[in-house]
Amino acid sequence: EDGPFDCVLIMASTRRRASSPMGITRIVADSDSESEHVVDHIQRLHEVCHSAGVPSVILSVPPSLFAKEASGYGDKYDEVNFMLQEWARGADATAESQGVLGYINTEALLPYSEDSLLWDRDGLHFSRAGSLHFGAQLAERLRPLLRSLAGEAGEQLEGDEDGLGRS
C-alpha cells in the first residue's frame, strides 16, 4: 500500500487449535491438510507479491515442539519445507521467472529447543528474545540479497551448506 517494496519475506503454515499437556491452547498444524495443499497456499502468497511486481523470499515453516513430537507431523513439516526449497531452487522451472529470490531455512536460524529461552512455553512461538535473535540472524542472511537488489537482480542467498539459497 505504501510501496514500492524491494522484496517480501513470507513465513507461513496451515494450522488449527489444539491443547497442550499443560492446558495451554496453541496453534498446531492441521493434520488433515496434504503437504501439496499447504505448499500451494504458500506459493499463492508469493504469487500475489509477484503479480504486483515484488519479488519474494521463502522462509521455511519454522520448527516447533509440535513438529518435533506430534505423530506424523514431523514428516509433513519436513516434506513441506523440502517442497518449498525445491521450488525456490528452480526445480519447478517457473519459480525464478515468478520472482522467488531464495529460500531460508528458519530452523538454521533458530532451532527449536524446549529448554531454550528463545521459545515461548507453548512450543510454537518465539519469545521476545527469540524474535530478536531470529531477526538478527535473518538480517545477516539477507544482507547480500538486499545489497544485490540495489545493484544486480537475482543474487543468491548465502549459506548453501545449511539449506539456504538456491543451489
PDB file of C-alpha atoms in Angstrom:
ATOM      1  CA  GLU A   1       0.000   0.000   0.000  1.00  0.00           C
ATOM      2  CA  ASP A   2       2.859   2.399   0.815  1.00  0.00           C
ATOM      3  CA  GLY A   3       5.380   0.827  -1.650  1.00  0.00           C
ATOM      4  CA  PRO A   4       7.410   0.496  -3.638  1.00  0.00           C
ATOM      5  CA  PHE A   5       8.836  -2.586  -1.945  1.00  0.00           C
ATOM      6  CA  ASP A   6      12.153  -4.281  -2.744  1.00  0.00           C
ATOM      7  CA  CYS A   7      11.042  -7.745  -1.648  1.00  0.00           C
ATOM      8  CA  VAL A   8       8.660  -9.587   0.637  1.00  0.00           C
ATOM      9  CA  LEU A   9       9.580 -12.285   3.170  1.00  0.00           C
ATOM     10  CA  ILE A  10       6.919 -14.948   3.699  1.00  0.00           C
ATOM     11  CA  MET A  11       6.888 -17.413   6.595  1.00  0.00           C
ATOM     12  CA  ALA A  12       3.622 -19.338   6.824  1.00  0.00           C
ATOM     13  CA  SER A  13       1.979 -22.672   7.583  1.00  0.00           C
ATOM     14  CA  THR A  14      -1.521 -24.173   7.843  1.00  0.00           C
ATOM     15  CA  ARG A  15      -2.621 -24.548  11.438  1.00  0.00           C
ATOM     16  CA  ARG A  16      -5.539 -25.283  13.749  1.00  0.00           C
ATOM     17  CA  ARG A  17      -6.102 -25.052  17.513  1.00  0.00           C
ATOM     18  CA  ALA A  18      -5.156 -27.833  19.921  1.00  0.00           C
ATOM     19  CA  SER A  19      -4.486 -28.134  23.647  1.00  0.00           C
ATOM     20  CA  SER A  20      -1.111 -28.962  25.090  1.00  0.00           C
ATOM     21  CA  PRO A  21      -0.487 -31.245  28.076  1.00  0.00           C
ATOM     22  CA  MET A  22      -0.066 -28.073  30.183  1.00  0.00           C
ATOM     23  CA  GLY A  23      -3.587 -26.981  29.225  1.00  0.00           C
ATOM     24  CA  ILE A  24      -2.320 -24.163  27.016  1.00  0.00           C
ATOM     25  CA  THR A  25      -4.271 -23.681  23.816  1.00  0.00           C
ATOM     26  CA  ARG A  26      -1.874 -23.378  20.925  1.00  0.00           C
ATOM     27  CA  ILE A  27      -1.931 -23.362  17.167  1.00  0.00           C
ATOM     28  CA  VAL A  28      -0.680 -26.551  15.521  1.00  0.00           C
ATOM     29  CA  ALA A  29      -0.610 -27.997  12.048  1.00  0.00           C
ATOM     30  CA  ASP A  30      -3.838 -29.285  10.604  1.00  0.00           C
ATOM     31  CA  SER A  31      -3.188 -32.996  10.156  1.00  0.00           C
ATOM     32  CA  ASP A  32      -5.950 -33.179   7.537  1.00  0.00           C
ATOM     33  CA  SER A  33      -4.003 -30.982   5.098  1.00  0.00           C
ATOM     34  CA  GLU A  34      -1.842 -32.583   2.449  1.00  0.00           C
ATOM     35  CA  SER A  35       1.675 -31.205   2.095  1.00  0.00           C
ATOM     36  CA  GLU A  36       0.952 -30.221  -1.510  1.00  0.00           C
ATOM     37  CA  HIS A  37      -2.096 -28.260  -0.372  1.00  0.00           C
ATOM     38  CA  VAL A  38      -0.042 -26.340   2.198  1.00  0.00           C
ATOM     39  CA  VAL A  39       2.695 -25.604  -0.348  1.00  0.00           C
ATOM     40  CA  ASP A  40       0.114 -24.494  -2.907  1.00  0.00           C
ATOM     41  CA  HIS A  41      -1.295 -21.937  -0.466  1.00  0.00           C
ATOM     42  CA  ILE A  42       2.151 -20.641   0.437  1.00  0.00           C
ATOM     43  CA  GLN A  43       3.004 -20.353  -3.261  1.00  0.00           C
ATOM     44  CA  ARG A  44      -0.177 -18.335  -3.782  1.00  0.00           C
ATOM     45  CA  LEU A  45       1.005 -15.819  -1.202  1.00  0.00           C
ATOM     46  CA  HIS A  46       4.224 -15.434  -3.181  1.00  0.00           C
ATOM     47  CA  GLU A  47       2.302 -15.134  -6.457  1.00  0.00           C
ATOM     48  CA  VAL A  48       0.309 -12.180  -5.074  1.00  0.00           C
ATOM     49  CA  CYS A  49       3.598 -10.376  -4.472  1.00  0.00           C
ATOM     50  CA  HIS A  50       4.968 -11.311  -7.890  1.00  0.00           C
ATOM     51  CA  SER A  51       1.812 -10.119  -9.650  1.00  0.00           C
ATOM     52  CA  ALA A  52       2.432  -6.728  -8.030  1.00  0.00           C
ATOM     53  CA  GLY A  53       5.992  -6.788  -9.363  1.00  0.00           C
ATOM     54  CA  VAL A  54       7.587  -7.530  -5.992  1.00  0.00           C
ATOM     55  CA  PRO A  55       9.995 -10.479  -5.629  1.00  0.00           C
ATOM     56  CA  SER A  56       9.800 -12.691  -2.552  1.00  0.00           C
ATOM     57  CA  VAL A  57      11.926 -14.854  -0.278  1.00  0.00           C
ATOM     58  CA  ILE A  58      10.573 -18.120   1.120  1.00  0.00           C
ATOM     59  CA  LEU A  59      11.145 -18.637   4.836  1.00  0.00           C
ATOM     60  CA  SER A  60      10.663 -22.293   5.755  1.00  0.00           C
ATOM     61  CA  VAL A  61       7.855 -23.365   8.041  1.00  0.00           C
ATOM     62  CA  PRO A  62       9.528 -22.817  11.420  1.00  0.00           C
ATOM     63  CA  PRO A  63      10.298 -25.653  13.810  1.00  0.00           C
ATOM     64  CA  SER A  64       8.148 -26.202  16.895  1.00  0.00           C
ATOM     65  CA  LEU A  65       7.501 -28.611  19.738  1.00  0.00           C
ATOM     66  CA  PHE A  66       4.591 -29.997  17.735  1.00  0.00           C
ATOM     67  CA  ALA A  67       6.744 -30.596  14.634  1.00  0.00           C
ATOM     68  CA  LYS A  68       9.232 -32.393  16.838  1.00  0.00           C
ATOM     69  CA  GLU A  69       6.836 -34.582  18.823  1.00  0.00           C
ATOM     70  CA  ALA A  70       3.445 -34.980  17.097  1.00  0.00           C
ATOM     71  CA  SER A  71       2.962 -38.255  15.327  1.00  0.00           C
ATOM     72  CA  GLY A  72       3.188 -37.802  11.570  1.00  0.00           C
ATOM     73  CA  TYR A  73       3.526 -34.028  11.654  1.00  0.00           C
ATOM     74  CA  GLY A  74       7.327 -34.029  11.699  1.00  0.00           C
ATOM     75  CA  ASP A  75       7.320 -35.847   8.359  1.00  0.00           C
ATOM     76  CA  LYS A  76       4.838 -33.351   6.915  1.00  0.00           C
ATOM     77  CA  TYR A  77       6.889 -30.440   8.249  1.00  0.00           C
ATOM     78  CA  ASP A  78       9.989 -31.862   6.518  1.00  0.00           C
ATOM     79  CA  GLU A  79       8.092 -32.565   3.290  1.00  0.00           C
ATOM     80  CA  VAL A  80       6.568 -29.073   3.066  1.00  0.00           C
ATOM     81  CA  ASN A  81       9.932 -27.441   3.679  1.00  0.00           C
ATOM     82  CA  PHE A  82      11.617 -29.714   1.121  1.00  0.00           C
ATOM     83  CA  MET A  83       8.993 -28.821  -1.487  1.00  0.00           C
ATOM     84  CA  LEU A  84       9.367 -25.098  -0.777  1.00  0.00           C
ATOM     85  CA  GLN A  85      13.149 -25.343  -1.017  1.00  0.00           C
ATOM     86  CA  GLU A  86      12.916 -27.196  -4.331  1.00  0.00           C
ATOM     87  CA  TRP A  87      10.554 -24.553  -5.669  1.00  0.00           C
ATOM     88  CA  ALA A  88      12.992 -21.814  -4.668  1.00  0.00           C
ATOM     89  CA  ARG A  89      15.894 -23.667  -6.254  1.00  0.00           C
ATOM     90  CA  GLY A  90      14.048 -23.768  -9.528  1.00  0.00           C
ATOM     91  CA  ALA A  91      13.181 -27.476  -9.596  1.00  0.00           C
ATOM     92  CA  ASP A  92       9.882 -26.050 -10.742  1.00  0.00           C
ATOM     93  CA  ALA A  93      11.276 -24.010 -13.645  1.00  0.00           C
ATOM     94  CA  THR A  94       8.713 -21.269 -13.104  1.00  0.00           C
ATOM     95  CA  ALA A  95       9.955 -20.231  -9.637  1.00  0.00           C
ATOM     96  CA  GLU A  96      12.732 -17.921 -10.827  1.00  0.00           C
ATOM     97  CA  SER A  97      10.626 -16.295 -13.501  1.00  0.00           C
ATOM     98  CA  GLN A  98       7.909 -15.683 -10.922  1.00  0.00           C
ATOM     99  CA  GLY A  99      10.236 -13.751  -8.635  1.00  0.00           C
ATOM    100  CA  VAL A 100      11.320 -16.175  -5.917  1.00  0.00           C
ATOM    101  CA  LEU A 101      14.724 -14.879  -4.826  1.00  0.00           C
ATOM    102  CA  GLY A 102      15.591 -17.724  -2.478  1.00  0.00           C
ATOM    103  CA  TYR A 103      14.789 -19.941   0.481  1.00  0.00           C
ATOM    104  CA  ILE A 104      15.874 -19.513   4.084  1.00  0.00           C
ATOM    105  CA  ASN A 105      15.829 -22.444   6.489  1.00  0.00           C
ATOM    106  CA  THR A 106      14.365 -20.876   9.649  1.00  0.00           C
ATOM    107  CA  GLU A 107      15.482 -23.841  11.763  1.00  0.00           C
ATOM    108  CA  ALA A 108      19.109 -22.989  10.920  1.00  0.00           C
ATOM    109  CA  LEU A 109      18.490 -19.505  12.336  1.00  0.00           C
ATOM    110  CA  LEU A 110      16.588 -20.556  15.464  1.00  0.00           C
ATOM    111  CA  PRO A 111      16.440 -24.305  16.185  1.00  0.00           C
ATOM    112  CA  TYR A 112      13.643 -25.424  18.482  1.00  0.00           C
ATOM    113  CA  SER A 113      14.682 -26.395  21.983  1.00  0.00           C
ATOM    114  CA  GLU A 114      12.239 -26.983  24.808  1.00  0.00           C
ATOM    115  CA  ASP A 115      14.788 -25.650  27.303  1.00  0.00           C
ATOM    116  CA  SER A 116      15.604 -22.501  25.334  1.00  0.00           C
ATOM    117  CA  LEU A 117      14.542 -19.070  26.499  1.00  0.00           C
ATOM    118  CA  LEU A 118      14.204 -18.185  22.802  1.00  0.00           C
ATOM    119  CA  TRP A 119      10.868 -20.055  22.625  1.00  0.00           C
ATOM    120  CA  ASP A 120       7.561 -19.401  24.424  1.00  0.00           C
ATOM    121  CA  ARG A 121       6.146 -22.076  26.729  1.00  0.00           C
ATOM    122  CA  ASP A 122       3.607 -23.090  24.067  1.00  0.00           C
ATOM    123  CA  GLY A 123       6.432 -24.577  21.996  1.00  0.00           C
ATOM    124  CA  LEU A 124       5.217 -22.765  18.884  1.00  0.00           C
ATOM    125  CA  HIS A 125       6.051 -19.074  19.133  1.00  0.00           C
ATOM    126  CA  PHE A 126       9.346 -17.272  19.530  1.00  0.00           C
ATOM    127  CA  SER A 127       9.798 -15.476  22.839  1.00  0.00           C
ATOM    128  CA  ARG A 128      10.690 -11.773  22.762  1.00  0.00           C
ATOM    129  CA  ALA A 129      14.370 -12.727  22.986  1.00  0.00           C
ATOM    130  CA  GLY A 130      13.814 -15.368  20.300  1.00  0.00           C
ATOM    131  CA  SER A 131      12.230 -12.824  17.969  1.00  0.00           C
ATOM    132  CA  LEU A 132      15.204 -10.506  18.424  1.00  0.00           C
ATOM    133  CA  HIS A 133      17.646 -13.362  17.841  1.00  0.00           C
ATOM    134  CA  PHE A 134      15.734 -14.570  14.776  1.00  0.00           C
ATOM    135  CA  GLY A 135      15.584 -11.053  13.342  1.00  0.00           C
ATOM    136  CA  ALA A 136      19.324 -10.521  13.790  1.00  0.00           C
ATOM    137  CA  GLN A 137      20.140 -13.878  12.174  1.00  0.00           C
ATOM    138  CA  LEU A 138      17.710 -13.223   9.327  1.00  0.00           C
ATOM    139  CA  ALA A 139      19.173  -9.768   8.682  1.00  0.00           C
ATOM    140  CA  GLU A 140      22.652 -11.293   8.333  1.00  0.00           C
ATOM    141  CA  ARG A 141      21.395 -13.864   5.815  1.00  0.00           C
ATOM    142  CA  LEU A 142      19.505 -11.224   3.842  1.00  0.00           C
ATOM    143  CA  ARG A 143      22.262  -8.607   3.747  1.00  0.00           C
ATOM    144  CA  PRO A 144      23.847  -9.848   0.458  1.00  0.00           C
ATOM    145  CA  LEU A 145      20.452 -10.181  -1.200  1.00  0.00           C
ATOM    146  CA  LEU A 146      19.319  -6.714  -0.186  1.00  0.00           C
ATOM    147  CA  ARG A 147      22.584  -5.222  -1.399  1.00  0.00           C
ATOM    148  CA  SER A 148      22.154  -7.011  -4.720  1.00  0.00           C
ATOM    149  CA  LEU A 149      18.606  -5.694  -5.119  1.00  0.00           C
ATOM    150  CA  ALA A 150      20.113  -2.234  -5.125  1.00  0.00           C
ATOM    151  CA  GLY A 151      22.524  -3.393  -7.865  1.00  0.00           C
ATOM    152  CA  GLU A 152      22.105  -6.536  -9.903  1.00  0.00           C
ATOM    153  CA  ALA A 153      18.895  -8.562  -9.700  1.00  0.00           C
ATOM    154  CA  GLY A 154      18.800 -12.267  -8.918  1.00  0.00           C
ATOM    155  CA  GLU A 155      21.708 -12.509  -6.432  1.00  0.00           C
ATOM    156  CA  GLN A 156      21.546 -15.759  -4.482  1.00  0.00           C
ATOM    157  CA  LEU A 157      21.303 -16.032  -0.731  1.00  0.00           C
ATOM    158  CA  GLU A 158      24.436 -17.079   1.143  1.00  0.00           C
ATOM    159  CA  GLY A 159      24.755 -20.176   3.289  1.00  0.00           C
ATOM    160  CA  ASP A 160      24.003 -23.002   0.880  1.00  0.00           C
ATOM    161  CA  GLU A 161      25.645 -25.518   3.208  1.00  0.00           C
ATOM    162  CA  ASP A 162      22.702 -25.441   5.597  1.00  0.00           C
ATOM    163  CA  GLY A 163      19.880 -25.345   3.113  1.00  0.00           C
ATOM    164  CA  LEU A 164      19.823 -21.663   2.301  1.00  0.00           C
ATOM    165  CA  GLY A 165      19.759 -20.086  -1.104  1.00  0.00           C
ATOM    166  CA  ARG A 166      19.078 -21.688  -4.451  1.00  0.00           C
ATOM    167  CA  SER A 167      21.748 -24.147  -5.387  1.00  0.00           C
TER     168      SER A 167
END
